[in-house]
Tab-separated table of C-alpha atoms and ligand atoms in Angstrom:
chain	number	residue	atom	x	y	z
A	1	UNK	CA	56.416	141.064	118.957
A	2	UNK	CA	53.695	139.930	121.300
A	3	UNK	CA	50.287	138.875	119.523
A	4	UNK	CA	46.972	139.276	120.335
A	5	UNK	CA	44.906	136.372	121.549
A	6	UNK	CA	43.471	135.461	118.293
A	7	UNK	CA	46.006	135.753	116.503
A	8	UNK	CA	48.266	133.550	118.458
A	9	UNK	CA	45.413	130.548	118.304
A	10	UNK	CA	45.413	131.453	114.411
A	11	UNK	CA	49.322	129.972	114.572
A	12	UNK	CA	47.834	127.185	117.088
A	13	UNK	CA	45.389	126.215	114.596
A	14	UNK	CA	48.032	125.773	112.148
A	15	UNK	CA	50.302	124.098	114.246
A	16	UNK	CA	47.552	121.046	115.157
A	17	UNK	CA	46.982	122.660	118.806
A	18	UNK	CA	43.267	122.635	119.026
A	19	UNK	CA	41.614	125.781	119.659
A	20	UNK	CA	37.500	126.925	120.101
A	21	UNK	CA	35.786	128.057	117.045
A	22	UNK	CA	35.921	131.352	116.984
A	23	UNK	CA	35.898	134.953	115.130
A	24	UNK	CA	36.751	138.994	115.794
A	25	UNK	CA	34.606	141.473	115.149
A	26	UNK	CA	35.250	145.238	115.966
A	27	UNK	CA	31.907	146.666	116.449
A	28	UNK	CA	29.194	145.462	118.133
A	29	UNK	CA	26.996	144.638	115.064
A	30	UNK	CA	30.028	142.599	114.020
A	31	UNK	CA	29.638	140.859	116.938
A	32	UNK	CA	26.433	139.689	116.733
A	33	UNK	CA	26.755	138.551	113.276
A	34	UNK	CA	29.915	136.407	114.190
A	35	UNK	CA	28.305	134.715	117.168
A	36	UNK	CA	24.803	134.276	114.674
A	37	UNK	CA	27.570	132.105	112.835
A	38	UNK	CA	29.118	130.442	115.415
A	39	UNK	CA	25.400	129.707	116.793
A	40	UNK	CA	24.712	128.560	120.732
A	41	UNK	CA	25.986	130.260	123.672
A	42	UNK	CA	29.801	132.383	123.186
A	43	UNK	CA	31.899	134.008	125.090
A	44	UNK	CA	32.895	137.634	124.244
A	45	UNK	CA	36.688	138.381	124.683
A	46	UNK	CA	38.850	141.711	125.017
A	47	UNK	CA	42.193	141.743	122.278
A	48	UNK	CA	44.442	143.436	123.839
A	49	UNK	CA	48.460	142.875	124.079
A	50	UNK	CA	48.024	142.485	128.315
A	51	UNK	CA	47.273	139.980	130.483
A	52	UNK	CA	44.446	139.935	133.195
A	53	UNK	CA	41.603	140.845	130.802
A	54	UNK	CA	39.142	137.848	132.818
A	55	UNK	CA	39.593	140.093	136.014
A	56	UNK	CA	39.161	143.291	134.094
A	57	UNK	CA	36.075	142.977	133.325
A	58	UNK	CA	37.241	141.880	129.588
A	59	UNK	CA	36.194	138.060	129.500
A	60	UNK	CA	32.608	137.524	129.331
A	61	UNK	CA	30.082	134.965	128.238
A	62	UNK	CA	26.273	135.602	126.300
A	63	UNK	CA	23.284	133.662	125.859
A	64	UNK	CA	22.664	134.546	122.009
A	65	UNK	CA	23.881	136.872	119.132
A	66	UNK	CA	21.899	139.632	120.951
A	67	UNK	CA	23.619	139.206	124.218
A	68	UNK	CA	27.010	139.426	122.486
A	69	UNK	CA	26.166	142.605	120.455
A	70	UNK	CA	25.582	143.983	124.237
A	71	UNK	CA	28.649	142.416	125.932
A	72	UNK	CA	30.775	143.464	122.524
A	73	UNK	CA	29.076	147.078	122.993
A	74	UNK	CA	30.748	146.931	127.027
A	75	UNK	CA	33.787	145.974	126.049
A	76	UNK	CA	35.229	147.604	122.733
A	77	UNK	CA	36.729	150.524	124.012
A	78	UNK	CA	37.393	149.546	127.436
A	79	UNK	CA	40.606	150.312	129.018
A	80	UNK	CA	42.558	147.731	130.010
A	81	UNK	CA	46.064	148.677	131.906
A	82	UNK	CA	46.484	151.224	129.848
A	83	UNK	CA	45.331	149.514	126.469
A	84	UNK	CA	41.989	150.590	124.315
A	85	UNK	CA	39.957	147.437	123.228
A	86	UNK	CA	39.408	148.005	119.636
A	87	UNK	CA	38.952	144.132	118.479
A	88	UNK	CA	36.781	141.496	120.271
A	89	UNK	CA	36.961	137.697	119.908
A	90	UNK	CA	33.991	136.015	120.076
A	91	UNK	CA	34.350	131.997	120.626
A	92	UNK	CA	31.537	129.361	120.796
A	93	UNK	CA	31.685	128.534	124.740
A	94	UNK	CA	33.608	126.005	126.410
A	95	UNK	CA	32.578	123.241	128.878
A	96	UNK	CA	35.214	123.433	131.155
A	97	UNK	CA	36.251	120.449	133.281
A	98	UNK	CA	39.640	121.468	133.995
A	99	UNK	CA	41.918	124.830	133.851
A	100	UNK	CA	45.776	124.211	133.449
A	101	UNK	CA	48.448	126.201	132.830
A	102	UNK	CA	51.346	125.309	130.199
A	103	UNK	CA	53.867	127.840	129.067
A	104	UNK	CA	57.573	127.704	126.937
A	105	UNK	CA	60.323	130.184	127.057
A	106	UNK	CA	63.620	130.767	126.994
A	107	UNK	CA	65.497	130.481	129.991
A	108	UNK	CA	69.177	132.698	128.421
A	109	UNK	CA	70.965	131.976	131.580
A	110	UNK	CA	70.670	128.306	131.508
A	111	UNK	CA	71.019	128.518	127.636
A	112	UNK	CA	67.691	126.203	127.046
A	113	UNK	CA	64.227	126.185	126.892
A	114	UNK	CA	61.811	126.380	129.738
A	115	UNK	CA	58.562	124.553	129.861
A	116	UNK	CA	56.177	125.291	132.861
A	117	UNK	CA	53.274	123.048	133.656
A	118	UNK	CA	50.555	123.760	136.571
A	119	UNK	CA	47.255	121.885	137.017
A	120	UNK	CA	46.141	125.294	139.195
A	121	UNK	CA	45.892	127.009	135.702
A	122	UNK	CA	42.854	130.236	135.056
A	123	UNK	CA	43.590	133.428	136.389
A	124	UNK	CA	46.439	134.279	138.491
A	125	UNK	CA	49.466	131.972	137.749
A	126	UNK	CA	52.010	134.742	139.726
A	127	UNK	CA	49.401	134.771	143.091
A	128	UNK	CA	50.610	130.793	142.208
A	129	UNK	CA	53.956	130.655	141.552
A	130	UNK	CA	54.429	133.039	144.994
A	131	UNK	CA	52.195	130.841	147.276
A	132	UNK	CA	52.404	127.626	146.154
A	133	UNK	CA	55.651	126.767	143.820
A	134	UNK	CA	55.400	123.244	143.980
A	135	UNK	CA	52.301	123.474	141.427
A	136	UNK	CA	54.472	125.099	138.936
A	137	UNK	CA	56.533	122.186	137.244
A	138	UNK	CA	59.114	123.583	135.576
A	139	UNK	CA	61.947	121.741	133.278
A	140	UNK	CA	64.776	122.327	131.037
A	141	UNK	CA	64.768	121.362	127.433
A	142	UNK	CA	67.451	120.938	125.754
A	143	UNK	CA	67.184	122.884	122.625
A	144	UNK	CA	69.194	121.226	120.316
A	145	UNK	CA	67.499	117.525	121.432
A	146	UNK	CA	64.134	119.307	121.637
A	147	UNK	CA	60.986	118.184	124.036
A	148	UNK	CA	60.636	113.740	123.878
A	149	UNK	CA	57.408	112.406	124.348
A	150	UNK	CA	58.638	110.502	127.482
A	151	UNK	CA	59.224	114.696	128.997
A	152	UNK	CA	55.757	115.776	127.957
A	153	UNK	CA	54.323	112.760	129.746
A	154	UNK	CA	56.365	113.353	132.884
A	155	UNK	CA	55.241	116.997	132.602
A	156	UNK	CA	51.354	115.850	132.979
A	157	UNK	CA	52.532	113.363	135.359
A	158	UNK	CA	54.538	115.800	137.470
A	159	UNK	CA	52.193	118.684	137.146
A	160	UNK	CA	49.402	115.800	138.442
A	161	UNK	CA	47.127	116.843	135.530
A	162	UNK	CA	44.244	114.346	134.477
A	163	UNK	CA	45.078	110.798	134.448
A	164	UNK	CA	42.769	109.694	132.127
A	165	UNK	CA	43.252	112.580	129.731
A	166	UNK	CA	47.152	112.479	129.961
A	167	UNK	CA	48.125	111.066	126.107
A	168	UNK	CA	46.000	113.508	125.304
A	169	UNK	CA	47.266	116.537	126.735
A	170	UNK	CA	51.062	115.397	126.725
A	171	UNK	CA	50.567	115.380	122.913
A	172	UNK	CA	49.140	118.749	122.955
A	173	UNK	CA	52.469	119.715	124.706
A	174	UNK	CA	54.324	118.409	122.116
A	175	UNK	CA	52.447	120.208	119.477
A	176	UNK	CA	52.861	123.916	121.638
A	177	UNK	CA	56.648	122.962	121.718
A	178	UNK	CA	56.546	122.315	117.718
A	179	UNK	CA	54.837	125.491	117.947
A	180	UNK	CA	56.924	127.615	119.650
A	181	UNK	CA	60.662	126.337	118.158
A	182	UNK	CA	58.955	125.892	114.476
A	183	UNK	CA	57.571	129.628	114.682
A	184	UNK	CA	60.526	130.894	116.286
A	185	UNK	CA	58.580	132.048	119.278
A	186	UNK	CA	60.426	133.827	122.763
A	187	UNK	CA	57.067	132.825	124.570
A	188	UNK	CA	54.473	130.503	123.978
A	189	UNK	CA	51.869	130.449	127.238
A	190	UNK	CA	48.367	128.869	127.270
A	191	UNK	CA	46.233	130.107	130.769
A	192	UNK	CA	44.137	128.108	130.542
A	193	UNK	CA	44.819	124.813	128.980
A	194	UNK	CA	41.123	122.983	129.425
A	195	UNK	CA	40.359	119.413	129.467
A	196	UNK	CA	36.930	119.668	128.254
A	197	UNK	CA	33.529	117.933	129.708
A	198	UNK	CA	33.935	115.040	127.057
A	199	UNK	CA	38.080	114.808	127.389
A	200	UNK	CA	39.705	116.944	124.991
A	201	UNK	CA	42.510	119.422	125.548
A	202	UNK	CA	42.093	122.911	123.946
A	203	UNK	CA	44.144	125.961	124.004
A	204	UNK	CA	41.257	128.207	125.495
A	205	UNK	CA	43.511	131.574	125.596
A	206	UNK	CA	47.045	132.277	124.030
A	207	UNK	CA	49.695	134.722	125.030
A	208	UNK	CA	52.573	134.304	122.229
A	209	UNK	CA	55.915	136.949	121.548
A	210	UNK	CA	57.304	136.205	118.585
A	211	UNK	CA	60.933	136.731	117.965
A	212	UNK	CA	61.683	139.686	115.201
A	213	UNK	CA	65.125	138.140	114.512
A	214	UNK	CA	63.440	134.659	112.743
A	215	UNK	CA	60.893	137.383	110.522
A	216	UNK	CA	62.948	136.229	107.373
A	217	UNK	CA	61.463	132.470	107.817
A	218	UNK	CA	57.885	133.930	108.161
A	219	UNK	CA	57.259	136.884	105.839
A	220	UNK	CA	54.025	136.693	106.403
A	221	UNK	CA	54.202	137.632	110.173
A	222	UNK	CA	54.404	140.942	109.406
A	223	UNK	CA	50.726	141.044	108.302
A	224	UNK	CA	50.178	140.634	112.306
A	225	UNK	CA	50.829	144.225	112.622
A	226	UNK	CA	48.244	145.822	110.391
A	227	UNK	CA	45.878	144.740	113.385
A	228	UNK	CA	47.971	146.904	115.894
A	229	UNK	CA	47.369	150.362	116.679
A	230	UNK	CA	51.105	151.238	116.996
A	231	UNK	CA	51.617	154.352	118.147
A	232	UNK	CA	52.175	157.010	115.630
A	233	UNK	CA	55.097	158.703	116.085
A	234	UNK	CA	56.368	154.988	116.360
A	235	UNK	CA	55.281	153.836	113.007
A	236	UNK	CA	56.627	157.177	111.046
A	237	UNK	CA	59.753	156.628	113.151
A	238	UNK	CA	59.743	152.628	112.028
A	239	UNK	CA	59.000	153.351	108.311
A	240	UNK	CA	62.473	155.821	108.345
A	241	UNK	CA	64.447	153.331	109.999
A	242	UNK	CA	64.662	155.101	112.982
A	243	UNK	CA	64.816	152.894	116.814
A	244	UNK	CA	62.182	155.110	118.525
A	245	UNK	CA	60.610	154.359	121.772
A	246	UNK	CA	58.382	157.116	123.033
A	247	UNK	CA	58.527	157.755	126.346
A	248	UNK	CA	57.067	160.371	128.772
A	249	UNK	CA	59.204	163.311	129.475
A	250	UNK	CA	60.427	166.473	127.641
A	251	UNK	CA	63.789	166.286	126.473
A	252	UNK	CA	63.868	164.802	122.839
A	253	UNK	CA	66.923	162.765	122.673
A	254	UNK	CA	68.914	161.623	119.183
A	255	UNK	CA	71.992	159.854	119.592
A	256	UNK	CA	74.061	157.433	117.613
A	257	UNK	CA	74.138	153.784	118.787
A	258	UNK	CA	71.686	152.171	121.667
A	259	UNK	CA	74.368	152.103	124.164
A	260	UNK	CA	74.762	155.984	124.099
A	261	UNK	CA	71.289	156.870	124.019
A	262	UNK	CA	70.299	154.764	126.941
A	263	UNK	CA	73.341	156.832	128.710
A	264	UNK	CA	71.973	159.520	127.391
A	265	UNK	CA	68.990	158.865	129.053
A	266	UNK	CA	70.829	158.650	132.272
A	267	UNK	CA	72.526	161.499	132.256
A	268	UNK	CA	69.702	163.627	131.306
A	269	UNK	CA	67.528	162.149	134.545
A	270	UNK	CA	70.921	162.485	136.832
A	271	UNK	CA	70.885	166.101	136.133
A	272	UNK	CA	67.294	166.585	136.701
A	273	UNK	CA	65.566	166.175	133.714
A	274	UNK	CA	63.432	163.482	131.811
A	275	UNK	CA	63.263	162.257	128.310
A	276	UNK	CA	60.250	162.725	125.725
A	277	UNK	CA	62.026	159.542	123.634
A	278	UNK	CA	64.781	157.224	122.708
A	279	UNK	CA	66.018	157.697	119.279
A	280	UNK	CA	68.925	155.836	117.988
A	281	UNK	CA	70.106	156.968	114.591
A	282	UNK	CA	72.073	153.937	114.375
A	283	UNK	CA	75.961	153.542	112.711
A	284	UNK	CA	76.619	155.322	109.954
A	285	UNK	CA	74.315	157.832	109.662
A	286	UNK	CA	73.925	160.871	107.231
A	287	UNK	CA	72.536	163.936	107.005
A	288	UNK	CA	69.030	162.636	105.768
A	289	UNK	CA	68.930	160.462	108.839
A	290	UNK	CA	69.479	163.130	111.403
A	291	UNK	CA	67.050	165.611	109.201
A	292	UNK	CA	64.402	162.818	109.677
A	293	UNK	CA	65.132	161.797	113.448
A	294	UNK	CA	64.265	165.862	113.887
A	295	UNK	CA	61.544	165.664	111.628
A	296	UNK	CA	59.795	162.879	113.385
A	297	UNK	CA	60.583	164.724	117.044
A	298	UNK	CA	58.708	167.777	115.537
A	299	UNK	CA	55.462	166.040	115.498
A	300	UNK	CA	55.817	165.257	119.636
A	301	UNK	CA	54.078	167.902	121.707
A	302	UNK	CA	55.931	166.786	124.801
A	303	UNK	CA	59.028	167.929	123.315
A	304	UNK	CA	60.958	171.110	124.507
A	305	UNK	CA	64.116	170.655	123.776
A	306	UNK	CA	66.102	168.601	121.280
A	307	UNK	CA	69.347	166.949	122.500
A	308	UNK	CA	71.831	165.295	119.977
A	309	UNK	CA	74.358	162.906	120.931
A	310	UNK	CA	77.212	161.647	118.888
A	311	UNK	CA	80.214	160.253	119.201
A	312	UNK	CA	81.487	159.357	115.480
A	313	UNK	CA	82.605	156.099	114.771
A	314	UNK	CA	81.379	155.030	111.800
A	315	UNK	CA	79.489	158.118	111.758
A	316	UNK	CA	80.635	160.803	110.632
A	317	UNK	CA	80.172	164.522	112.705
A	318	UNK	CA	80.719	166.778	109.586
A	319	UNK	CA	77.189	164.808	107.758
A	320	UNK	CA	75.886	164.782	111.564
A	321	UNK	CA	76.108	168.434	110.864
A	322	UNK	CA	74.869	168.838	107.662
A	323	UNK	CA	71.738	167.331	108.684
A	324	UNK	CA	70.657	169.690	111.507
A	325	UNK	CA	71.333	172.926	109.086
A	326	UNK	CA	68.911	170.867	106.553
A	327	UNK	CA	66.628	170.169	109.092
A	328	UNK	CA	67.062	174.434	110.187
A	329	UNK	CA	66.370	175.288	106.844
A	330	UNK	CA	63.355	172.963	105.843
A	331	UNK	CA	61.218	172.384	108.543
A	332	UNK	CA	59.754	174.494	111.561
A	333	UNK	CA	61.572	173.144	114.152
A	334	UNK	CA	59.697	174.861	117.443
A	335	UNK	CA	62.602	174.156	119.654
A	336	UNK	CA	66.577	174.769	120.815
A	337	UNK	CA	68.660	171.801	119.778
A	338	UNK	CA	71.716	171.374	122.160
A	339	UNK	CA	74.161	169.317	120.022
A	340	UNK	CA	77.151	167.352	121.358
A	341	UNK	CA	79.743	166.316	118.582
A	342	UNK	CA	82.489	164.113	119.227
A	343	UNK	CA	84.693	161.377	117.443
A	344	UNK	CA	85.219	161.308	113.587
A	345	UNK	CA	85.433	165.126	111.646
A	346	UNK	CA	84.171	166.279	115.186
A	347	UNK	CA	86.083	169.706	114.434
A	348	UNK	CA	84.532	170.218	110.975
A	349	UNK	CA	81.175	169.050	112.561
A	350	UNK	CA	81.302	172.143	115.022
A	351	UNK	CA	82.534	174.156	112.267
A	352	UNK	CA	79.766	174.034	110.308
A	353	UNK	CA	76.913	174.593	112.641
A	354	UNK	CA	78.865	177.660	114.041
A	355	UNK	CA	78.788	179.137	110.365
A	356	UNK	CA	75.359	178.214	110.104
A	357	UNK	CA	75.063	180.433	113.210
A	358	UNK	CA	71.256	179.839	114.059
A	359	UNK	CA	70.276	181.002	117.444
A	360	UNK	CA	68.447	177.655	118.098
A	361	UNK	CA	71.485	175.550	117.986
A	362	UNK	CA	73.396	175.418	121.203
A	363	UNK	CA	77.018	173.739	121.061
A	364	UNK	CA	77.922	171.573	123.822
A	365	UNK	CA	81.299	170.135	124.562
A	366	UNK	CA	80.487	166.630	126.835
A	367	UNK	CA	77.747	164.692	127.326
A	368	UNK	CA	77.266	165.920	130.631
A	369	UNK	CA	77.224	170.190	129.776
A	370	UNK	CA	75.026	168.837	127.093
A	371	UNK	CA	72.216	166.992	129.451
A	372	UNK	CA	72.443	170.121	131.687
A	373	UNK	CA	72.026	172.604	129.122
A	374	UNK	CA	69.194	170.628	127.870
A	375	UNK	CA	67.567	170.555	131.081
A	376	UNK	CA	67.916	174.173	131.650
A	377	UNK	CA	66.071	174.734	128.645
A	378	UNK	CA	63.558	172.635	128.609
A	379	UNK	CA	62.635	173.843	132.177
A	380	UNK	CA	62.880	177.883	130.570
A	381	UNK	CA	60.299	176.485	127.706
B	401	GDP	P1	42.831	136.352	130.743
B	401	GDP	O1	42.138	136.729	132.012
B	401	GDP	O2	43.306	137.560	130.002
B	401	GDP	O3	43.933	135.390	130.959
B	401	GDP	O4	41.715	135.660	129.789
B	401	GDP	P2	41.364	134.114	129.526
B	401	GDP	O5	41.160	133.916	128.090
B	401	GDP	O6	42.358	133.219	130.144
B	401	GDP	O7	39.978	133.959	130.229
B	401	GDP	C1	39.837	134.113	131.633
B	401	GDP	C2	38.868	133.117	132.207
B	401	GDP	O8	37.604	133.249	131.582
B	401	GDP	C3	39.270	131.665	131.980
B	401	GDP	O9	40.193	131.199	132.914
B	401	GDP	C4	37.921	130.967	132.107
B	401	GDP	O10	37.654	130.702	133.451
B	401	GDP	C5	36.933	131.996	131.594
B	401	GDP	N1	36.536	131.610	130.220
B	401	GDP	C6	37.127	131.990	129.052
B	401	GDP	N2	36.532	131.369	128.012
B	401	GDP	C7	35.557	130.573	128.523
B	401	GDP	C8	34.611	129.656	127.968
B	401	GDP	O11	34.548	129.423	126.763
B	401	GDP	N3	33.783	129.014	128.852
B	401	GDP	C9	33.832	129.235	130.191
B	401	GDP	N4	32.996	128.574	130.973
B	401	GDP	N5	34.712	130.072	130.741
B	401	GDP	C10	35.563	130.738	129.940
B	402	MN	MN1	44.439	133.615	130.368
């Protein structure tokens, strides 16, 4: 789950990483009240989930509360790549000296973590990493020894950041490293990392994904989301415990399992046609499942034509079955559904949708009749 700016530097805080002062508003009067509080000059700041806000036009610095009610008034509702601005952060200015960059990952092949260091931090850390490498330190860490104090300094050293600054700014390292193993992060990346005008190191932006799977040490990383503006269909889809990923064609696609989906998904664009969605209805699954993976494709415009997918393990084809006559008989369902059944009760599956005997259902006997079929349809629609 990737965090907005603030909310990373809200984790910073916590974790001893010092940040700027700072506070979100989400109108412009907001804005002006928060930087009355803050007091002296601030800069105004687009939240979005993106990088590349500073050349977007989404980073930008006022005078006085009145000048950041106007900049706030710019740049809620901007579009950056794709993403609205609904929430500003507004941050008493920094002096900057110096703009590093610092980031930790994972690096799965080599099975440990990844710190990169550059003292050519700001902006564009790709346009540096492609013209100049050398300024990108990178090393391993072993995960299960963690980051020493003797690697942090030889990152500063390497990366030819500040002498005089360098306890300082190795121990911030150390404290982003706490940060990103202690709050079970997949990315923790500070552009920039500022030595100030009087020497200290501060986190001035934050870019941090936080790994789903640790969610049951931090229950109250879920609260993160209320600030999102998930998509809709997304959220209905999440709150049924449905894996749905919207996506931008016309061919609504329910399947059983991620692996067949994604084929799915394949096959559908090798025959010619393009998905509205991925929906995985997961192992297992009965007939309120598949009643509520229909349910939630009903409220897609995009959709013209419903494709179901399953091969039954674990699932079972008769319940598979069940479900789409519940679905035909409860809800308005504006479309043809072209349903594939194989695997477990398969035969009784079939059987009951041909009793059922609604014009909108269209049997299909492989995956691949199925996808064409589909795209047929959707193309008639
Ligand atoms: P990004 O473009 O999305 O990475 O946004 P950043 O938060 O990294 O900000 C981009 C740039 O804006 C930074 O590299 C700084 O040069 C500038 N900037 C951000 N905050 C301040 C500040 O408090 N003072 C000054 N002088 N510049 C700032
Ligand atoms: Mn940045």
């Amino acid at each position: 789950m990737d965090l907005f700016e603030y909310q990373g530097k809200s984790l910073f805080a916590r974790m001893g990483v010092p940040v700027p002062q700072g506070r979100i508003a989400r109108t412009p009067a907001e804005a002006r009240a928060a930087a009355g509080e803050l007091g002296g000059r601030v800069v105004v700041k687009a939240q979005v989930q993106v990088g590349g806000r500073g050349k977007a036009g989404g980073v930008k610095l006022a005078a006085d509360a009145g000048e950041a009610e106007a900049r706030a008034a710019e740049i809620l509702g901007m579009d950056i790549k794709g993403h609205t601005v609904r929430i500003v952060l507004i941050e008493q200015v920094s002096d900057i000296a110096a703009e590093w960059y610092v980031s930790f990952t994972l690096d799965r092949g080599a099975k440990q973590h990844l710190a990169m260091v550059s003292a050519k931090g700001g902006m564009d850390i790709e346009g540096v990493a492609a013209e100049d490498p050398a300024a990108l330190v990178k090393m391993h860490i072993d995960p299960v020894i963690g980051l020493a104090e003797w690697q942090a300094r030889e990152l500063v050293y390497r990366a030819g950041l500040d002498r005089a600054s360098a306890r300082a700014s190795a121990a911030v390292l150390l404290k982003l490293y706490g940060a990103f193993v202690g709050l079970d992060c997949d990315l923790v990346e500070v552009n920039p990392l500022i030595l100030t005008g009087s020497g200290e190191v501060v986190a001035l932006d934050s870019k941090v994904t936080l790994d789903s799977n640790g969610f049951f040490r931090h229950p109250d990383f879920e609260d993160f989301r209320a600030d999102f503006t998930e998509d809709p269909l997304e959220k209905m889809a999440r709150e049924r415990d449905l894996n749905f990923i919207k996506l931008e064609g016309s061919v609504g696609i329910i399947g059983n399992g991620a692996g067949l989906v994604m084929s799915t998904l394949d096959v559908v664009s090798l025959v010619g046609g393009s998905a509205a969605n991925f929906l995985d209805v997961g192992g297992g699954a009965g007939a309120d499942t598949i009643r509520n993976a229909l349910d939630v494709l009903t409220r897609d415009e995009a959709v013209r034509v419903v494709l179901i997918n399953i091969f039954g393990g674990i699932t079972r084809c008769d319940l598979v079955a069940q479900g789409i006559v519940e679905a035909l008989g409860s809800l308005e369902l504006p479309w043809p559904i072209v349903v594939r059944l194989d695997g477990t009760n398969a035969t009784a599956g079939r059987a009951i949708l041909a009793q059922a005997a609604s014009a909108s259902v269209v049997p299909a006997a492989t995956m691949r009749e199925a996808a064409e079929r589909a795209v047929e349809l959707a193309g008639r629609a």
